[in-house]
Amino acid sequence: MIIDLHLNEKTVIIIGAGNEALKRIKLLESEGCKIIVIGEKPNSEITKLSQKKKITLKKTKITSMLFLKKYKPFLVIASTTDSSLNQKIVQTAKKMKILSYASDSPDSSDISYLSLIDIKKTIKVGISTSGSSPIMAKKIKSKTEKCLQKNISDQDIELIKIQKFARTESKKHILTQTERKKFLYELMNDKRVKELLKDGKYKAIQTTIKKMVKDWK
């Protein structure tokens, strides 16, 4: 099962401060989470990220699992070159009901990393081989990305934003999920909204949606 984790304002700990850790940091940077990196000898790029206050860096060697109790992370990523340490971190995290991932052992991890296609910071498409072959996931991503970029229009992106606004408004006035769903489907085919969208009149679309929600029966 593929699940999109919402990491906003949550704490993520990365153990290790080399190139593998840097890859994980880059994937997390846009997620709005607090990133704590623990490693004895951080590479220069990780040090720079710390200096820019993008991460919290702890220059220390892991000698026990007490850091899990101290920081209580939502997710811990073990990316050291010591496989036995990575496994110890994963196993301890599981006992504490903390999500865990070992870079060198996806099979023992709670999550798998997807090869992500990001379309205009609105649509995310994930390609996964369930840890079997990250290289093939990247290859398939490169084949798929151009096709998606070509076929998903700017209007599709705007419709997503309109639907998000409509969902928020509908929750204020339409009591049941079934009725809200019907309303959102009807909105997608509404001629007034389509015409306003063609003309780029987004404020007018919001006003129309507010009226439609209040009049919904």
Tab-separated table of N, CA and C in Angstrom, residues 25-170:
chain	number	residue	atom	x	y	z
A	25	ILE	N	17.943	14.044	3.343
A	25	ILE	CA	17.657	15.435	3.726
A	25	ILE	C	16.994	16.172	2.569
A	26	LYS	N	17.541	16.002	1.368
A	26	LYS	CA	17.015	16.709	0.195
A	26	LYS	C	15.573	16.309	-0.103
A	27	LEU	N	15.243	15.046	0.166
A	27	LEU	CA	13.870	14.591	-0.046
A	27	LEU	C	12.910	15.160	1.003
A	28	LEU	N	13.454	15.500	2.175
A	28	LEU	CA	12.615	15.978	3.279
A	28	LEU	C	12.493	17.499	3.344
A	29	GLU	N	13.390	18.201	2.659
A	29	GLU	CA	13.469	19.661	2.800
A	29	GLU	C	12.154	20.383	2.544
A	30	SER	N	11.370	19.898	1.607
A	30	SER	CA	10.130	20.595	1.236
A	30	SER	C	8.917	20.116	2.035
A	31	GLU	N	9.135	19.244	3.023
A	31	GLU	CA	8.010	18.639	3.745
A	31	GLU	C	7.584	19.415	4.990
A	32	GLY	N	8.319	20.459	5.338
A	32	GLY	CA	7.930	21.279	6.489
A	32	GLY	C	8.178	20.622	7.834
A	33	CYS	N	9.058	19.618	7.862
A	33	CYS	CA	9.337	18.925	9.127
A	33	CYS	C	10.634	19.444	9.752
A	34	LYS	N	10.800	19.147	11.031
A	34	LYS	CA	12.041	19.489	11.729
A	34	LYS	C	13.019	18.338	11.517
A	35	ILE	N	14.158	18.624	10.899
A	35	ILE	CA	15.139	17.585	10.573
A	35	ILE	C	16.320	17.680	11.537
A	36	ILE	N	16.555	16.591	12.261
A	36	ILE	CA	17.714	16.504	13.156
A	36	ILE	C	18.664	15.457	12.584
A	37	VAL	N	19.897	15.860	12.323
A	37	VAL	CA	20.907	14.943	11.789
A	37	VAL	C	21.938	14.669	12.879
A	38	ILE	N	22.168	13.385	13.144
A	38	ILE	CA	23.149	12.997	14.162
A	38	ILE	C	24.257	12.200	13.480
A	39	GLY	N	25.470	12.730	13.537
A	39	GLY	CA	26.595	12.051	12.902
A	39	GLY	C	27.910	12.624	13.386
A	40	GLU	N	28.901	11.758	13.489
A	40	GLU	CA	30.187	12.170	14.048
A	40	GLU	C	30.979	13.059	13.093
A	41	LYS	N	30.943	12.720	11.794
A	41	LYS	CA	31.737	13.462	10.808
A	41	LYS	C	30.858	13.873	9.630
A	42	PRO	N	30.116	14.976	9.772
A	42	PRO	CA	29.230	15.415	8.684
A	42	PRO	C	30.013	15.887	7.466
A	43	ASN	N	29.455	15.620	6.272
A	43	ASN	CA	30.132	16.133	5.079
A	43	ASN	C	29.865	17.633	4.935
A	44	SER	N	30.550	18.255	4.005
A	44	SER	CA	30.528	19.721	3.905
A	44	SER	C	29.137	20.266	3.577
A	45	GLU	N	28.375	19.554	2.740
A	45	GLU	CA	27.041	20.042	2.365
A	45	GLU	C	26.079	20.007	3.546
A	46	ILE	N	26.169	18.965	4.356
A	46	ILE	CA	25.317	18.874	5.547
A	46	ILE	C	25.691	19.970	6.540
A	47	THR	N	26.978	20.242	6.666
A	47	THR	CA	27.431	21.329	7.545
A	47	THR	C	26.867	22.666	7.078
A	48	LYS	N	26.864	22.896	5.758
A	48	LYS	CA	26.318	24.145	5.209
A	48	LYS	C	24.825	24.271	5.497
A	49	LEU	N	24.092	23.160	5.365
A	49	LEU	CA	22.650	23.182	5.649
A	49	LEU	C	22.393	23.533	7.112
A	50	SER	N	23.271	23.051	7.984
A	50	SER	CA	23.163	23.377	9.406
A	50	SER	C	23.426	24.859	9.644
A	51	GLN	N	24.431	25.387	8.974
A	51	GLN	CA	24.771	26.809	9.119
A	51	GLN	C	23.644	27.711	8.614
A	52	LYS	N	22.905	27.216	7.614
A	52	LYS	CA	21.767	27.971	7.067
A	52	LYS	C	20.484	27.747	7.867
A	53	LYS	N	20.586	26.973	8.963
A	53	LYS	CA	19.459	26.684	9.861
A	53	LYS	C	18.357	25.856	9.191
A	54	LYS	N	18.725	25.108	8.151
A	54	LYS	CA	17.731	24.257	7.489
A	54	LYS	C	17.586	22.918	8.197
A	55	ILE	N	18.611	22.541	8.940
A	55	ILE	CA	18.577	21.320	9.744
A	55	ILE	C	19.226	21.613	11.092
A	56	THR	N	18.993	20.711	12.043
A	56	THR	CA	19.720	20.758	13.319
A	56	THR	C	20.756	19.643	13.278
A	57	LEU	N	22.018	19.992	13.454
A	57	LEU	CA	23.103	19.015	13.354
A	57	LEU	C	23.704	18.740	14.727
A	58	LYS	N	23.779	17.454	15.076
A	58	LYS	CA	24.412	17.022	16.319
A	58	LYS	C	25.653	16.208	15.961
A	59	LYS	N	26.830	16.807	16.180
A	59	LYS	CA	28.083	16.123	15.841
A	59	LYS	C	28.475	15.186	16.982
A	60	THR	N	27.961	13.992	16.923
A	60	THR	CA	28.248	13.023	17.980
A	60	THR	C	28.095	11.606	17.451
A	61	LYS	N	28.739	10.678	18.103
A	61	LYS	CA	28.649	9.268	17.733
A	61	LYS	C	27.501	8.624	18.502
A	62	ILE	N	26.729	7.799	17.823
A	62	ILE	CA	25.628	7.091	18.480
A	62	ILE	C	26.196	5.913	19.279
A	63	THR	N	26.027	5.976	20.592
A	63	THR	CA	26.509	4.889	21.456
A	63	THR	C	25.365	4.181	22.171
A	64	SER	N	24.160	4.759	22.083
A	64	SER	CA	22.978	4.128	22.683
A	64	SER	C	21.746	4.596	21.922
A	65	MET	N	20.603	4.047	22.287
A	65	MET	CA	19.346	4.405	21.626
A	65	MET	C	18.566	5.466	22.407
A	66	LEU	N	19.221	6.107	23.374
A	66	LEU	CA	18.540	7.092	24.215
A	66	LEU	C	18.047	8.306	23.428
A	67	PHE	N	18.660	8.558	22.259
A	67	PHE	CA	18.243	9.718	21.458
A	67	PHE	C	16.779	9.599	21.029
A	68	LEU	N	16.281	8.373	20.898
A	68	LEU	CA	14.878	8.177	20.513
A	68	LEU	C	13.937	8.645	21.620
A	69	LYS	N	14.312	8.372	22.866
A	69	LYS	CA	13.502	8.840	24.000
A	69	LYS	C	13.604	10.353	24.154
A	70	LYS	N	14.791	10.878	23.886
A	70	LYS	CA	15.023	12.311	24.065
A	70	LYS	C	14.226	13.153	23.067
A	71	TYR	N	14.276	12.771	21.780
A	71	TYR	CA	13.669	13.605	20.738
A	71	TYR	C	12.258	13.170	20.337
A	72	LYS	N	11.898	11.907	20.653
A	72	LYS	CA	10.563	11.380	20.317
A	72	LYS	C	10.162	11.703	18.865
A	73	PRO	N	10.943	11.237	17.901
A	73	PRO	CA	10.651	11.567	16.498
A	73	PRO	C	9.432	10.824	15.963
A	74	PHE	N	8.861	11.365	14.909
A	74	PHE	CA	7.790	10.680	14.180
A	74	PHE	C	8.398	9.603	13.278
A	75	LEU	N	9.592	9.920	12.748
A	75	LEU	CA	10.292	9.020	11.825
A	75	LEU	C	11.785	9.092	12.095
A	76	VAL	N	12.451	7.931	12.081
A	76	VAL	CA	13.906	7.900	12.193
A	76	VAL	C	14.470	7.176	10.973
A	77	ILE	N	15.510	7.758	10.391
A	77	ILE	CA	16.154	7.192	9.201
A	77	ILE	C	17.587	6.821	9.557
A	78	ALA	N	17.906	5.534	9.443
A	78	ALA	CA	19.258	5.056	9.738
A	78	ALA	C	20.039	4.967	8.436
A	79	SER	N	21.036	5.830	8.292
A	79	SER	CA	21.789	5.868	7.023
A	79	SER	C	23.293	5.848	7.276
A	80	THR	N	23.702	5.064	8.262
A	80	THR	CA	25.131	4.944	8.545
A	80	THR	C	25.736	3.843	7.669
A	81	THR	N	27.058	3.706	7.730
A	81	THR	CA	27.740	2.632	6.994
A	81	THR	C	27.831	1.355	7.832
A	82	ASP	N	27.272	1.402	9.041
A	82	ASP	CA	27.290	0.253	9.957
A	82	ASP	C	25.915	-0.429	9.914
A	83	SER	N	25.821	-1.541	9.198
A	83	SER	CA	24.536	-2.228	9.016
A	83	SER	C	23.934	-2.702	10.334
A	84	SER	N	24.781	-3.182	11.245
A	84	SER	CA	24.262	-3.679	12.527
A	84	SER	C	23.677	-2.534	13.350
A	85	LEU	N	24.298	-1.356	13.283
A	85	LEU	CA	23.759	-0.184	13.985
A	85	LEU	C	22.433	0.239	13.368
A	86	ASN	N	22.374	0.248	12.049
A	86	ASN	CA	21.125	0.599	11.364
A	86	ASN	C	19.984	-0.313	11.807
A	87	GLN	N	20.279	-1.618	11.889
A	87	GLN	CA	19.248	-2.577	12.292
A	87	GLN	C	18.831	-2.383	13.747
A	88	LYS	N	19.795	-2.063	14.590
A	88	LYS	CA	19.483	-1.826	16.005
A	88	LYS	C	18.559	-0.617	16.155
A	89	ILE	N	18.832	0.428	15.365
A	89	ILE	CA	17.990	1.632	15.395
A	89	ILE	C	16.570	1.296	14.947
A	90	VAL	N	16.452	0.555	13.846
A	90	VAL	CA	15.137	0.181	13.310
A	90	VAL	C	14.361	-0.667	14.317
A	91	GLN	N	15.016	-1.661	14.889
A	91	GLN	CA	14.339	-2.561	15.833
A	91	GLN	C	13.893	-1.829	17.097
A	92	THR	N	14.752	-0.935	17.603
A	92	THR	CA	14.390	-0.166	18.802
A	92	THR	C	13.230	0.776	18.502
A	93	ALA	N	13.277	1.420	17.343
A	93	ALA	CA	12.203	2.340	16.947
A	93	ALA	C	10.869	1.604	16.839
A	94	LYS	N	10.888	0.420	16.268
A	94	LYS	CA	9.651	-0.370	16.138
A	94	LYS	C	9.032	-0.646	17.508
A	95	LYS	N	9.877	-1.008	18.474
A	95	LYS	CA	9.385	-1.288	19.829
A	95	LYS	C	8.750	-0.048	20.457
A	96	MET	N	9.245	1.128	20.058
A	96	MET	CA	8.732	2.388	20.602
A	96	MET	C	7.615	2.980	19.737
A	97	LYS	N	7.200	2.205	18.717
A	97	LYS	CA	6.134	2.638	17.795
A	97	LYS	C	6.510	3.923	17.047
A	98	ILE	N	7.780	3.993	16.668
A	98	ILE	CA	8.293	5.094	15.847
A	98	ILE	C	8.555	4.540	14.448
A	99	LEU	N	8.084	5.227	13.425
A	99	LEU	CA	8.351	4.780	12.057
A	99	LEU	C	9.856	4.815	11.793
A	100	SER	N	10.348	3.793	11.076
A	100	SER	CA	11.791	3.723	10.848
A	100	SER	C	12.112	3.278	9.425
A	101	TYR	N	13.304	3.697	8.980
A	101	TYR	CA	13.782	3.326	7.649
A	101	TYR	C	15.292	3.139	7.706
A	102	ALA	N	15.771	2.015	7.168
A	102	ALA	CA	17.207	1.771	7.064
A	102	ALA	C	17.595	1.840	5.596
A	103	SER	N	18.519	2.725	5.270
A	103	SER	CA	18.904	2.937	3.873
A	103	SER	C	19.445	1.669	3.217
A	104	ASP	N	20.099	0.827	4.011
A	104	ASP	CA	20.704	-0.377	3.442
A	104	ASP	C	19.817	-1.615	3.582
A	105	SER	N	18.588	-1.426	4.097
A	105	SER	CA	17.706	-2.582	4.289
A	105	SER	C	16.234	-2.177	4.198
A	106	PRO	N	15.758	-1.850	2.995
A	106	PRO	CA	14.352	-1.452	2.834
A	106	PRO	C	13.366	-2.515	3.321
A	107	ASP	N	13.750	-3.800	3.214
A	107	ASP	CA	12.840	-4.885	3.603
A	107	ASP	C	12.504	-4.868	5.088
A	108	SER	N	13.434	-4.386	5.913
A	108	SER	CA	13.182	-4.361	7.360
A	108	SER	C	12.573	-3.035	7.815
A	109	SER	N	12.374	-2.126	6.864
A	109	SER	CA	11.889	-0.781	7.190
A	109	SER	C	10.365	-0.708	7.191
A	110	ASP	N	9.848	0.324	7.859
A	110	ASP	CA	8.398	0.546	7.892
A	110	ASP	C	7.899	1.256	6.640
A	111	ILE	N	8.785	1.958	5.959
A	111	ILE	CA	8.392	2.719	4.770
A	111	ILE	C	9.345	2.406	3.620
A	112	SER	N	8.901	2.706	2.415
A	112	SER	CA	9.760	2.636	1.232
A	112	SER	C	9.768	4.010	0.581
A	113	TYR	N	10.898	4.384	0.040
A	113	TYR	CA	10.974	5.655	-0.684
A	113	TYR	C	10.502	5.452	-2.117
A	114	LEU	N	9.677	6.379	-2.585
A	114	LEU	CA	9.208	6.342	-3.961
A	114	LEU	C	10.096	7.216	-4.832
A	115	SER	N	10.115	6.895	-6.115
A	115	SER	CA	10.723	7.794	-7.082
A	115	SER	C	9.623	8.774	-7.485
A	116	LEU	N	9.749	10.021	-7.039
A	116	LEU	CA	8.639	10.979	-7.144
A	116	LEU	C	8.710	11.857	-8.383
A	117	ILE	N	7.543	12.059	-8.982
A	117	ILE	CA	7.378	13.042	-10.053
A	117	ILE	C	6.536	14.169	-9.469
A	118	ASP	N	7.090	15.368	-9.453
A	118	ASP	CA	6.390	16.533	-8.902
A	118	ASP	C	5.961	17.436	-10.055
A	119	ILE	N	4.648	17.635	-10.180
A	119	ILE	CA	4.122	18.452	-11.271
A	119	ILE	C	3.597	19.764	-10.707
A	120	LYS	N	4.354	20.823	-10.944
A	120	LYS	CA	3.985	22.184	-10.555
A	120	LYS	C	3.622	22.304	-9.075
A	121	LYS	N	4.311	21.537	-8.247
A	121	LYS	CA	4.148	21.574	-6.790
A	121	LYS	C	2.700	21.361	-6.348
A	122	THR	N	1.933	20.669	-7.184
A	122	THR	CA	0.521	20.423	-6.879
A	122	THR	C	0.182	18.936	-6.955
A	123	ILE	N	0.756	18.252	-7.932
A	123	ILE	CA	0.493	16.822	-8.118
A	123	ILE	C	1.783	16.051	-7.887
A	124	LYS	N	1.685	14.990	-7.093
A	124	LYS	CA	2.822	14.100	-6.888
A	124	LYS	C	2.447	12.704	-7.373
A	125	VAL	N	3.311	12.138	-8.182
A	125	VAL	CA	3.114	10.768	-8.659
A	125	VAL	C	4.301	9.947	-8.180
A	126	GLY	N	4.024	8.869	-7.454
A	126	GLY	CA	5.094	8.041	-6.913
A	126	GLY	C	5.230	6.731	-7.663
A	127	ILE	N	6.472	6.353	-7.945
A	127	ILE	CA	6.753	5.078	-8.602
A	127	ILE	C	7.584	4.234	-7.646
A	128	SER	N	7.096	3.042	-7.355
A	128	SER	CA	7.765	2.193	-6.373
A	128	SER	C	7.940	0.774	-6.899
A	129	THR	N	9.072	0.181	-6.557
A	129	THR	CA	9.275	-1.251	-6.793
A	129	THR	C	9.304	-1.982	-5.450
A	130	SER	N	8.748	-1.317	-4.413
A	130	SER	CA	8.714	-1.860	-3.043
A	130	SER	C	10.107	-2.217	-2.536
A	131	GLY	N	11.075	-1.405	-2.931
A	131	GLY	CA	12.444	-1.610	-2.463
A	131	GLY	C	13.239	-2.607	-3.280
A	132	SER	N	12.606	-3.257	-4.273
A	132	SER	CA	13.303	-4.294	-5.050
A	132	SER	C	14.392	-3.718	-5.945
A	133	SER	N	14.099	-2.563	-6.569
A	133	SER	CA	15.085	-1.980	-7.482
A	133	SER	C	14.893	-0.473	-7.607
A	134	PRO	N	15.522	0.308	-6.716
A	134	PRO	CA	15.450	1.769	-6.830
A	134	PRO	C	15.940	2.277	-8.184
A	135	ILE	N	16.912	1.573	-8.780
A	135	ILE	CA	17.437	1.992	-10.090
A	135	ILE	C	16.353	1.904	-11.158
A	136	MET	N	15.583	0.810	-11.144
A	136	MET	CA	14.506	0.656	-12.125
A	136	MET	C	13.385	1.662	-11.871
A	137	ALA	N	13.129	1.980	-10.605
A	137	ALA	CA	12.108	2.984	-10.288
A	137	ALA	C	12.484	4.326	-10.918
A	138	LYS	N	13.766	4.680	-10.839
A	138	LYS	CA	14.234	5.938	-11.438
A	138	LYS	C	14.124	5.900	-12.959
A	139	LYS	N	14.436	4.738	-13.541
A	139	LYS	CA	14.363	4.607	-14.998
A	139	LYS	C	12.927	4.757	-15.487
A	140	ILE	N	11.994	4.118	-14.773
A	140	ILE	CA	10.574	4.208	-15.143
A	140	ILE	C	10.064	5.633	-14.939
A	141	LYS	N	10.565	6.295	-13.895
A	141	LYS	CA	10.193	7.695	-13.647
A	141	LYS	C	10.558	8.565	-14.845
A	142	SER	N	11.770	8.386	-15.371
A	142	SER	CA	12.218	9.223	-16.492
A	142	SER	C	11.366	8.990	-17.737
A	143	LYS	N	10.862	7.763	-17.897
A	143	LYS	CA	9.994	7.459	-19.042
A	143	LYS	C	8.608	8.082	-18.873
A	144	THR	N	8.141	8.123	-17.624
A	144	THR	CA	6.767	8.548	-17.329
A	144	THR	C	6.625	10.061	-17.206
A	145	GLU	N	7.663	10.711	-16.699
A	145	GLU	CA	7.562	12.126	-16.334
A	145	GLU	C	7.195	13.026	-17.513
A	146	LYS	N	7.846	12.833	-18.657
A	146	LYS	CA	7.573	13.683	-19.822
A	146	LYS	C	6.126	13.548	-20.280
A	147	CYS	N	5.615	12.325	-20.236
A	147	CYS	CA	4.232	12.071	-20.653
A	147	CYS	C	3.249	12.803	-19.742
A	148	LEU	N	3.481	12.741	-18.435
A	148	LEU	CA	2.587	13.402	-17.480
A	148	LEU	C	2.656	14.920	-17.619
A	149	GLN	N	3.869	15.443	-17.750
A	149	GLN	CA	4.036	16.896	-17.897
A	149	GLN	C	3.306	17.399	-19.140
A	150	LYS	N	3.315	16.583	-20.183
A	150	LYS	CA	2.676	16.964	-21.447
A	150	LYS	C	1.152	16.932	-21.352
A	151	ASN	N	0.612	15.970	-20.600
A	151	ASN	CA	-0.833	15.738	-20.604
A	151	ASN	C	-1.600	16.413	-19.465
A	152	ILE	N	-0.896	16.866	-18.434
A	152	ILE	CA	-1.570	17.584	-17.346
A	152	ILE	C	-1.438	19.080	-17.611
A	153	SER	N	-2.569	19.720	-17.849
A	153	SER	CA	-2.568	21.124	-18.270
A	153	SER	C	-2.579	22.079	-17.082
A	154	ASP	N	-2.326	23.357	-17.379
A	154	ASP	CA	-2.423	24.400	-16.346
A	154	ASP	C	-3.843	24.471	-15.794
A	155	GLN	N	-4.825	24.204	-16.664
A	155	GLN	CA	-6.220	24.230	-16.214
A	155	GLN	C	-6.496	23.115	-15.203
A	156	ASP	N	-5.880	21.955	-15.410
A	156	ASP	CA	-6.019	20.863	-14.435
A	156	ASP	C	-5.499	21.296	-13.066
A	157	ILE	N	-4.376	21.988	-13.069
A	157	ILE	CA	-3.781	22.459	-11.815
A	157	ILE	C	-4.712	23.454	-11.126
A	158	GLU	N	-5.283	24.376	-11.909
A	158	GLU	CA	-6.202	25.368	-11.337
A	158	GLU	C	-7.468	24.706	-10.804
A	159	LEU	N	-7.940	23.666	-11.495
A	159	LEU	CA	-9.135	22.953	-11.029
A	159	LEU	C	-8.888	22.269	-9.683
A	160	ILE	N	-7.680	21.793	-9.479
A	160	ILE	CA	-7.332	21.192	-8.185
A	160	ILE	C	-7.432	22.242	-7.081
A	161	LYS	N	-6.910	23.439	-7.356
A	161	LYS	CA	-6.956	24.524	-6.368
A	161	LYS	C	-8.400	24.950	-6.090
A	162	ILE	N	-9.213	24.971	-7.148
A	162	ILE	CA	-10.627	25.331	-6.998
A	162	ILE	C	-11.352	24.285	-6.156
A	163	GLN	N	-11.056	23.014	-6.418
A	163	GLN	CA	-11.682	21.939	-5.651
A	163	GLN	C	-11.283	22.006	-4.173
A	164	LYS	N	-10.033	22.366	-3.922
A	164	LYS	CA	-9.579	22.501	-2.535
A	164	LYS	C	-10.373	23.591	-1.817
A	165	PHE	N	-10.552	24.730	-2.489
A	165	PHE	CA	-11.330	25.830	-1.913
A	165	PHE	C	-12.777	25.388	-1.686
A	166	ALA	N	-13.332	24.688	-2.674
A	166	ALA	CA	-14.729	24.248	-2.587
A	166	ALA	C	-14.933	23.237	-1.461
A	167	ARG	N	-13.973	22.359	-1.262
A	167	ARG	CA	-14.076	21.377	-0.167
A	167	ARG	C	-14.149	22.082	1.182
A	168	THR	N	-13.285	23.092	1.347
A	168	THR	CA	-13.268	23.843	2.606
A	168	THR	C	-14.604	24.549	2.833
A	169	GLU	N	-15.119	25.194	1.788
A	169	GLU	CA	-16.393	25.913	1.903
A	169	GLU	C	-17.561	24.959	2.143
A	170	SER	N	-17.538	23.816	1.467
A	170	SER	CA	-18.667	22.878	1.583
A	170	SER	C	-18.794	22.312	2.996
